[in-house]
C-alpha positions as MATLAB code, in Angstrom:
seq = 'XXXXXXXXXXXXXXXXXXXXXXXXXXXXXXXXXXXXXXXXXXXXXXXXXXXXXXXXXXXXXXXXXXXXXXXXXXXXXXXXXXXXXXXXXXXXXXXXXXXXXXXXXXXXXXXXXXXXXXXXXXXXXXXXXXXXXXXXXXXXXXXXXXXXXXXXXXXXXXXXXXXXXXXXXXXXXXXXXXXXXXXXXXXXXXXXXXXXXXXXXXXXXXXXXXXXXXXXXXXXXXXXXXXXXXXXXXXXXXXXXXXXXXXXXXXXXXXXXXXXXXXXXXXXXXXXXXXXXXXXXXXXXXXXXXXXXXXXXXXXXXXXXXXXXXXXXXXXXXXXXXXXXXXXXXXXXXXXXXXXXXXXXXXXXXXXXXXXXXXXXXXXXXXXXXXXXXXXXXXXXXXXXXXXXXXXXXXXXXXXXXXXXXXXXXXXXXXXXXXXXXXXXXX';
ca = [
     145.674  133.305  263.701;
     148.413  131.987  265.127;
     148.271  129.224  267.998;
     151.242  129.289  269.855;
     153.158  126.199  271.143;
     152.766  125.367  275.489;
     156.097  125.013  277.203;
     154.220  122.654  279.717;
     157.604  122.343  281.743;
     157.975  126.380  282.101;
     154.161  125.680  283.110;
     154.877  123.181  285.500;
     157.578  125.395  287.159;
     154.702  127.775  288.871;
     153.597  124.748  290.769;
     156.307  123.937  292.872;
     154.653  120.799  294.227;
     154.814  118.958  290.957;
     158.747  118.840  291.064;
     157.275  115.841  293.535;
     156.390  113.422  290.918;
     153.413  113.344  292.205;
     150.375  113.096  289.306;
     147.114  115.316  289.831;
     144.369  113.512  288.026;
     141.588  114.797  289.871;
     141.724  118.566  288.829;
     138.004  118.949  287.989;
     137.442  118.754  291.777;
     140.537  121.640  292.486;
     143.765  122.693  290.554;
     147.104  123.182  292.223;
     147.655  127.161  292.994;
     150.339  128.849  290.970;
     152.988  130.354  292.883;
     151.732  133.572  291.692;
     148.381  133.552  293.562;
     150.229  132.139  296.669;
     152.817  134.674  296.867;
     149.963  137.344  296.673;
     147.697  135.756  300.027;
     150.858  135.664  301.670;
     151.930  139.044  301.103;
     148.037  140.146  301.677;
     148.127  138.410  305.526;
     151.550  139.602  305.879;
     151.390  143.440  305.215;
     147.756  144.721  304.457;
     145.439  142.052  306.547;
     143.792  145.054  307.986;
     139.609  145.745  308.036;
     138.585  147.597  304.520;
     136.808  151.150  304.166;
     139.164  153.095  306.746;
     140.545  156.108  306.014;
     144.111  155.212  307.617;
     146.875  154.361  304.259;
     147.266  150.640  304.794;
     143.544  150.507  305.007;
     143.304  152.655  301.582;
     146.047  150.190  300.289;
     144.167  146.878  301.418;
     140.920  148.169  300.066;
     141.946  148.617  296.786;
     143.140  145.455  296.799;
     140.321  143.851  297.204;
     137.636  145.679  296.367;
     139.061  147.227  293.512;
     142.002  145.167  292.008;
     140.395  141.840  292.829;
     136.675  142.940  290.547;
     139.284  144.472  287.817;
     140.986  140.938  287.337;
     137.943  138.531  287.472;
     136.191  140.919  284.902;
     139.278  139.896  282.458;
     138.052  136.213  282.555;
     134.940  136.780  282.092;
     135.704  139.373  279.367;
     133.006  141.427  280.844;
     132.326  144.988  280.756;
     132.760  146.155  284.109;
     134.381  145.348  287.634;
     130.835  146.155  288.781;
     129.493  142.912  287.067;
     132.062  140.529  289.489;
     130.600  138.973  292.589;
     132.946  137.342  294.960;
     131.841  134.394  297.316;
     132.693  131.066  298.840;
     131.631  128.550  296.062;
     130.192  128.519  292.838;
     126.913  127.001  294.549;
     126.765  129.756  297.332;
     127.072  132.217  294.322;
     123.931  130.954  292.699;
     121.881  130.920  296.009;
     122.615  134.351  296.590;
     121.830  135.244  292.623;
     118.366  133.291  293.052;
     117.644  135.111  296.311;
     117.976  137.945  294.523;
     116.173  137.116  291.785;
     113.064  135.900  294.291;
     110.518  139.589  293.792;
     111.439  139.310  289.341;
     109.978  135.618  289.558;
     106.035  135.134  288.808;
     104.000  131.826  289.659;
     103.716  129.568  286.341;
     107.357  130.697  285.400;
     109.402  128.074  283.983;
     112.717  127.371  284.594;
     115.116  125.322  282.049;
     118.608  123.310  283.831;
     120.471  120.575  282.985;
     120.724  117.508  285.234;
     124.296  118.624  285.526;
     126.580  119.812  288.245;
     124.389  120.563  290.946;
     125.537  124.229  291.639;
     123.525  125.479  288.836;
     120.756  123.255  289.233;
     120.083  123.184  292.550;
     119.401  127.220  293.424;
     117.256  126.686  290.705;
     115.009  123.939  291.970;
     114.899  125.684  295.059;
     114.035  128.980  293.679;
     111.057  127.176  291.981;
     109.550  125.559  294.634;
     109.364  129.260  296.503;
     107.788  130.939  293.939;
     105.587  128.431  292.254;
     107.922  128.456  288.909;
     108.131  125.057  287.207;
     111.465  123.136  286.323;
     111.847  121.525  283.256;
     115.181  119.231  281.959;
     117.352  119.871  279.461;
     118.401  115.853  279.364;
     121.694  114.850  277.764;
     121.021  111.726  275.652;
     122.998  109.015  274.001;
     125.434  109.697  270.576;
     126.651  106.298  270.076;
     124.290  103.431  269.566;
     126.261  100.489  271.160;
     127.169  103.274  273.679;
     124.248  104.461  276.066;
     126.712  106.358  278.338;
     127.770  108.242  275.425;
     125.580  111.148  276.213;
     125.391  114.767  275.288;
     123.410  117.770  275.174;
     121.606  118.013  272.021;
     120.028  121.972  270.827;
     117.240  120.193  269.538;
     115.886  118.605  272.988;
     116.374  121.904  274.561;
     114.138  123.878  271.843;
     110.917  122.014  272.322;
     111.201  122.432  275.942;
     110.908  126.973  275.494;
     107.725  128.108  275.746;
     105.612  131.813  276.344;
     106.830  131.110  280.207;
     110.164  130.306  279.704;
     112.123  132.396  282.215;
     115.351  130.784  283.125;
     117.814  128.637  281.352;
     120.555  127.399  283.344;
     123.291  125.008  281.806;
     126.948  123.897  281.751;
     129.259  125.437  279.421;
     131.495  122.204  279.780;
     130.203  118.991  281.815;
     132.307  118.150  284.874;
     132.042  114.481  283.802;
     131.039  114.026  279.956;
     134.102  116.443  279.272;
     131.890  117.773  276.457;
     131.833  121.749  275.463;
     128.548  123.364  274.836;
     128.421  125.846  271.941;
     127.373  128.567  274.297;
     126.461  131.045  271.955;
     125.096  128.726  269.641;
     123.238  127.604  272.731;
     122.412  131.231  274.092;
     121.423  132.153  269.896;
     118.902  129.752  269.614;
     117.050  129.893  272.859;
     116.731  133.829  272.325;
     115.392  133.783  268.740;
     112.725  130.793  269.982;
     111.418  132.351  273.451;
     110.821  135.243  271.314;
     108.395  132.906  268.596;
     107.121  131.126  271.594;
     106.283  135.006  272.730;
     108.251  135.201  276.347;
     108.109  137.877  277.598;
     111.961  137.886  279.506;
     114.148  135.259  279.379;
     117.706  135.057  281.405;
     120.516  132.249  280.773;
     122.761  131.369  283.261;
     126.204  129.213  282.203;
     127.913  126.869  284.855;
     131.412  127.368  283.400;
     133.217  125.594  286.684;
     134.897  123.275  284.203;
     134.898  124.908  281.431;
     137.262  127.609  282.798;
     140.134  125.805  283.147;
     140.761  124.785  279.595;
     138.915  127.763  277.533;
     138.280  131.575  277.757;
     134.837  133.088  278.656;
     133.401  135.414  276.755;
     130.292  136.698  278.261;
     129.684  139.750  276.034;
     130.142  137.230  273.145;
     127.879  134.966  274.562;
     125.332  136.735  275.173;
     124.799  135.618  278.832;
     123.287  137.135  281.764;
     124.769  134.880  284.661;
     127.711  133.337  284.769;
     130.017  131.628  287.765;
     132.893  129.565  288.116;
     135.355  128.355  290.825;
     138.638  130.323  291.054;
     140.507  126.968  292.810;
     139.282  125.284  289.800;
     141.608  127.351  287.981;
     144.861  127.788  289.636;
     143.658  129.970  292.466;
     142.562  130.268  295.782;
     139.382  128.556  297.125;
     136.718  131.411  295.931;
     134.269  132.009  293.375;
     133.231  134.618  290.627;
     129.861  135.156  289.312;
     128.928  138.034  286.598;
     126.223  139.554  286.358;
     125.575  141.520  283.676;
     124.590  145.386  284.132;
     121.275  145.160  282.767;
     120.044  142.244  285.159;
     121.344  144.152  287.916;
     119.282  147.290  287.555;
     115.998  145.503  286.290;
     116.306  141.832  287.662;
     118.169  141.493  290.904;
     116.895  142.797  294.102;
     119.832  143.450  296.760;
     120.435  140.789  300.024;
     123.014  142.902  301.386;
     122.533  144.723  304.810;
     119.154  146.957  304.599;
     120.439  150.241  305.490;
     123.409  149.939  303.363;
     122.555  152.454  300.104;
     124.427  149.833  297.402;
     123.904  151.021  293.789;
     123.455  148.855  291.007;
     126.554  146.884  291.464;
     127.295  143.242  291.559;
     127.880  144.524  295.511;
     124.449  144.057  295.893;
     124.720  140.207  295.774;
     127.725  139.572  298.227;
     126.188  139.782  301.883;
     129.319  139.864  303.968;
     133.046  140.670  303.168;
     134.603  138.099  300.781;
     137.983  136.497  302.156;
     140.284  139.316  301.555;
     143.241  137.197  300.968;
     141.961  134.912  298.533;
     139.904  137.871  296.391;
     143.377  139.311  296.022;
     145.084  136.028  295.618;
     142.831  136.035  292.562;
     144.958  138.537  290.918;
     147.800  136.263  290.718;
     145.709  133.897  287.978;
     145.585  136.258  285.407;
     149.894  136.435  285.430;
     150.252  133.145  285.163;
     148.032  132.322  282.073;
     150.096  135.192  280.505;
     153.079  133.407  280.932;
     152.025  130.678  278.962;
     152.265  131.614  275.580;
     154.796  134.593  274.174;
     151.585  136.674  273.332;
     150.756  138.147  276.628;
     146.880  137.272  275.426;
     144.423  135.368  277.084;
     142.969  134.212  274.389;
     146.031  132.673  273.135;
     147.156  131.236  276.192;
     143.552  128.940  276.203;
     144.147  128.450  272.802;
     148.261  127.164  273.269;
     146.035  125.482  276.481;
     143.693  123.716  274.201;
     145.835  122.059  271.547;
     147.775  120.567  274.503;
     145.175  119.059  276.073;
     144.544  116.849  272.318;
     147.575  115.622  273.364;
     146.587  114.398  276.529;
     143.234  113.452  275.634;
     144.614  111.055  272.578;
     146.410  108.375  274.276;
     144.507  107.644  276.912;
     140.847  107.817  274.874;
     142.478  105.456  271.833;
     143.394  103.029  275.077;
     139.824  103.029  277.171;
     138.005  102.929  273.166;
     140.431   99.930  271.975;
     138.426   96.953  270.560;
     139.912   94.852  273.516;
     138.859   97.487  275.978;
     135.715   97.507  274.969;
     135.043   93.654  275.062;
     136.130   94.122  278.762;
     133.225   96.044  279.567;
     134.452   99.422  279.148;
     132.249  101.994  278.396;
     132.746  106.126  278.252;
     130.603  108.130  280.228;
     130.125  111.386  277.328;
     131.492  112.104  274.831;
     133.966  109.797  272.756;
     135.262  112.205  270.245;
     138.993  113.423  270.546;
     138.564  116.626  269.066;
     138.012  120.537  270.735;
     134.377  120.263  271.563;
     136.083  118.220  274.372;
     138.402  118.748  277.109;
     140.228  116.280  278.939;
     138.025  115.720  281.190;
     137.062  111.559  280.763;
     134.871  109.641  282.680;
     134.317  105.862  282.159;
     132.678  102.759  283.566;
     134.001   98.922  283.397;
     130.121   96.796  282.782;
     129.432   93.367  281.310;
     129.562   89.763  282.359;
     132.534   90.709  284.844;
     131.833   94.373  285.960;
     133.916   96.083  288.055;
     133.145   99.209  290.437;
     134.631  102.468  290.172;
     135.890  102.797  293.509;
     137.871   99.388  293.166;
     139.434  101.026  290.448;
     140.654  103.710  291.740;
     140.917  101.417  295.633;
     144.357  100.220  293.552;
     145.294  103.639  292.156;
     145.113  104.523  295.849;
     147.147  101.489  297.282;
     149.726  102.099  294.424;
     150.180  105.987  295.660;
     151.490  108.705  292.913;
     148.406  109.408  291.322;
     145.496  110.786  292.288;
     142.079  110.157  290.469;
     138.427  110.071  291.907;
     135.087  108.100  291.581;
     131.024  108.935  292.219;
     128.888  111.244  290.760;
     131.105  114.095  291.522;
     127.709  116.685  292.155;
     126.374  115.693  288.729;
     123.434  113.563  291.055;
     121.051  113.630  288.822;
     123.242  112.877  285.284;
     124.612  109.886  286.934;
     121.520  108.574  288.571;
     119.395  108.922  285.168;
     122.081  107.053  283.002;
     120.685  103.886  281.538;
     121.538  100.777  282.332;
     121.600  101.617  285.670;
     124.551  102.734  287.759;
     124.893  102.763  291.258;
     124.827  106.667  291.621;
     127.423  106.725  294.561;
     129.906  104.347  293.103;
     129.409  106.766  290.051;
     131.894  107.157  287.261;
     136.185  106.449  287.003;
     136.685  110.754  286.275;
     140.307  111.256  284.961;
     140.781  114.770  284.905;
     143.611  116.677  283.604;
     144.907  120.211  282.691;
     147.568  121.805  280.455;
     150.353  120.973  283.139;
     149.733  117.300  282.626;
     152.617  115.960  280.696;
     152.032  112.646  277.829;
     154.734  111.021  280.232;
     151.911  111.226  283.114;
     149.407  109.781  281.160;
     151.091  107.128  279.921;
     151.869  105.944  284.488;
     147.957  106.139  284.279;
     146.973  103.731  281.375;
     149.746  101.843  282.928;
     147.897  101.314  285.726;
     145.017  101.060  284.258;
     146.324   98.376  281.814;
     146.724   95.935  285.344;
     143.486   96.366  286.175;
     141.066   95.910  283.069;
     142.972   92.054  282.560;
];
């Protein structure tokens, strides 16, 4: 297979704002918008922002844009089967509260559900769900892989296992943690939970996959994978502020009960899930993602656009890693939150914390990245509550982690301003 090379500054070119100088750091909490995606609201508000389902042409025109084109695109990165498998709606987390509403008449009392203490969008609707229908929640915990290290945590297969039993009926977890930067072997994952609940004896098990930030940096595969739910953020990944959740066919017809209007006759669609119009503009700004990623790479293939977008990221990941692990680094207090490895089970995605006889807190750290200007980066628990909160020795779960994140239109040059800065501070 061949892995082509990125041209990061042909990359770079989609997002005018970066001719700025400015450095976006924080892109696990929102991505800058290609022009694509922009140029596609605008021309949405501009010439079809009319009401959907009319019989009039520029009604025709705007509802195939967004009930048709949009579903047709988002199905691409999820590799899924169907449009009718693509739910639109605000936020990843509104997604999953609709999915569990509509999940409420397939759940029994004494059901158990599996989640990670992860971000909270797939943890959450969850809980929630549980404590309305008398289910019980059980955690998938991510535990330490360094011994001098106890930050260095990761979700193991093997502490997930013992927790599937005859009950087991959901397991929800994060393709890609939004601060340990690790990648979970989803199909690995998905393998190995199937061929256990059916030792254990369960009777109907259903995995959901956070892949909010995963998506940026690697493609979904949910046939693949073997999933049944699925969601991530759109403005996460060079789009508008919307999210898409799949839902495959099967759970649809057998699992999902519908929480659109009552006397609205809605097949078995991923319709079913979406009370409400989405924003037209953005579903059809969504359209514009797919364009871009294809310009990345001669191939015109998604896959080999994440894969030019993976090798990349190594290189953004190496410098900055080989600086916060140094020896001297180290002595300072500094500690990795995840995963330590520089390798592709990891994205760049790094969190960190400064402990020791002369601790520091993460927002001072990034109090002089703010005072300096030019970069942006972020500190807290960043909707991973209960990750950060369980983490041992204790951290103050507000004041959180340092999170670094970065994407393929990160440049080496950029990274080297940041351990720049960060060189002043850990003295």
């Amino acid at each position: 297979m061949t892995i082509h090379s990125l041209d990061v500054e042909q990359a770079r070119s989609h997002f005018p704002i970066l001719a700025t100088g400015y450095i976006f750091a924080d892109n696990a909490g929102g991505s800058q918008a290609a022009k694509e995606v922009v140029d596609r609201i605008s021309d949405y508000l501009l010439n079809t922002n009319v009401q959907l389902g009319a019989d009039y042409s520029l009604s025709v025109q705007s509802t195939q844009r967004v009930l048709v084109d949009g579903p047709r695109e988002a199905a691409k990165l999820f590799n899924a089967k169907s449009p009718d498998e693509i739910v639109f709606g605000s936020s990843s987390t509104l997604n999953l509260e609709n999915l569990a509403r509509g999940l409420e008449n397939d759940i029994q009392p004494g059901d158990e559900f599996i989640v990670t203490g992860e971000h909270e969008a797939n943890v959450g609707p969850w809980k929630k769900l549980a404590a309305r229908k008398g289910a019980i929640v059980k955690i998938w915990n991510a535990t330490p892989t360094v011994p001098e290290n106890p930050y260095s945590v990761k979700l193991k297969i093997e502490e997930l296992l013992p927790l599937i039993t005859s009950k087991t009926r959901i397991v929800a977890f994060t393709a890609c943690s939004n601060i340990l930067g690790s990648v979970v072997p989803v199909k690995e994952v998905t393998k190995a939970v199937r061929e256990k609940a059916k030792e254990q004896g369960a009777k109907k098990v259903e995995i959901s996959v956070d892949c909010v930030a995963y998506a940026p940096h690697r493609f979904i595969d949910v046939q693949d994978w073997d999933v049944d739910y699925c969601v991530f953020s759109l403005y996460k990944v060079y789009g508008p502020h919307i999210s898409v959740l799949y839902v495959r066919a099967s759970a649809l017809e057998h699992s999902v009960s519908k929480i659109v209007h009552h006397f609205l006759d809605v097949p078995n669609v991923a319709y079913k899930l979406q009370p409400g119009g989405p924003g037209y503009e953005t579903v059809y700004g969504t359209t514009g993602v797919i364009p871009y990623l294809l310009s990345l790479t001669p191939a015109n293939d998604l896959r080999a656009s994440f894969d030019a977008i993976a090798v990349h990221e190594q290189a953004l990941i190496k410098p900055l890693m080989a600086f916060l692990l140094d020896p001297v680094q180290k002595a300072r207090g500094v500690r990795i939150v995840g995963d330590e490895g520089v390798s592709l089970d990891r994205v760049p995605t790094i969190s960190f914390v400064v402990v020791g006889q002369k601790p520091l807190k993460s927002r001072a750290i990034v109090d002089v990245f703010d005072k300096k200007g030019g970069i942006g980066i972020r500190y807290g628990h960043f909707y991973a509550y209960t990750l950060v909160d369980e983490l041992a020795p204790k951290l103050e779960t507000d004041d959180g982690v340092v999170r670094i994140s970065l994407v393929h239109y990160n440049t080496v040059e950029e990274v080297q301003k940041i351990i720049g800065v960060l060189k002043e501070i850990l003295v």
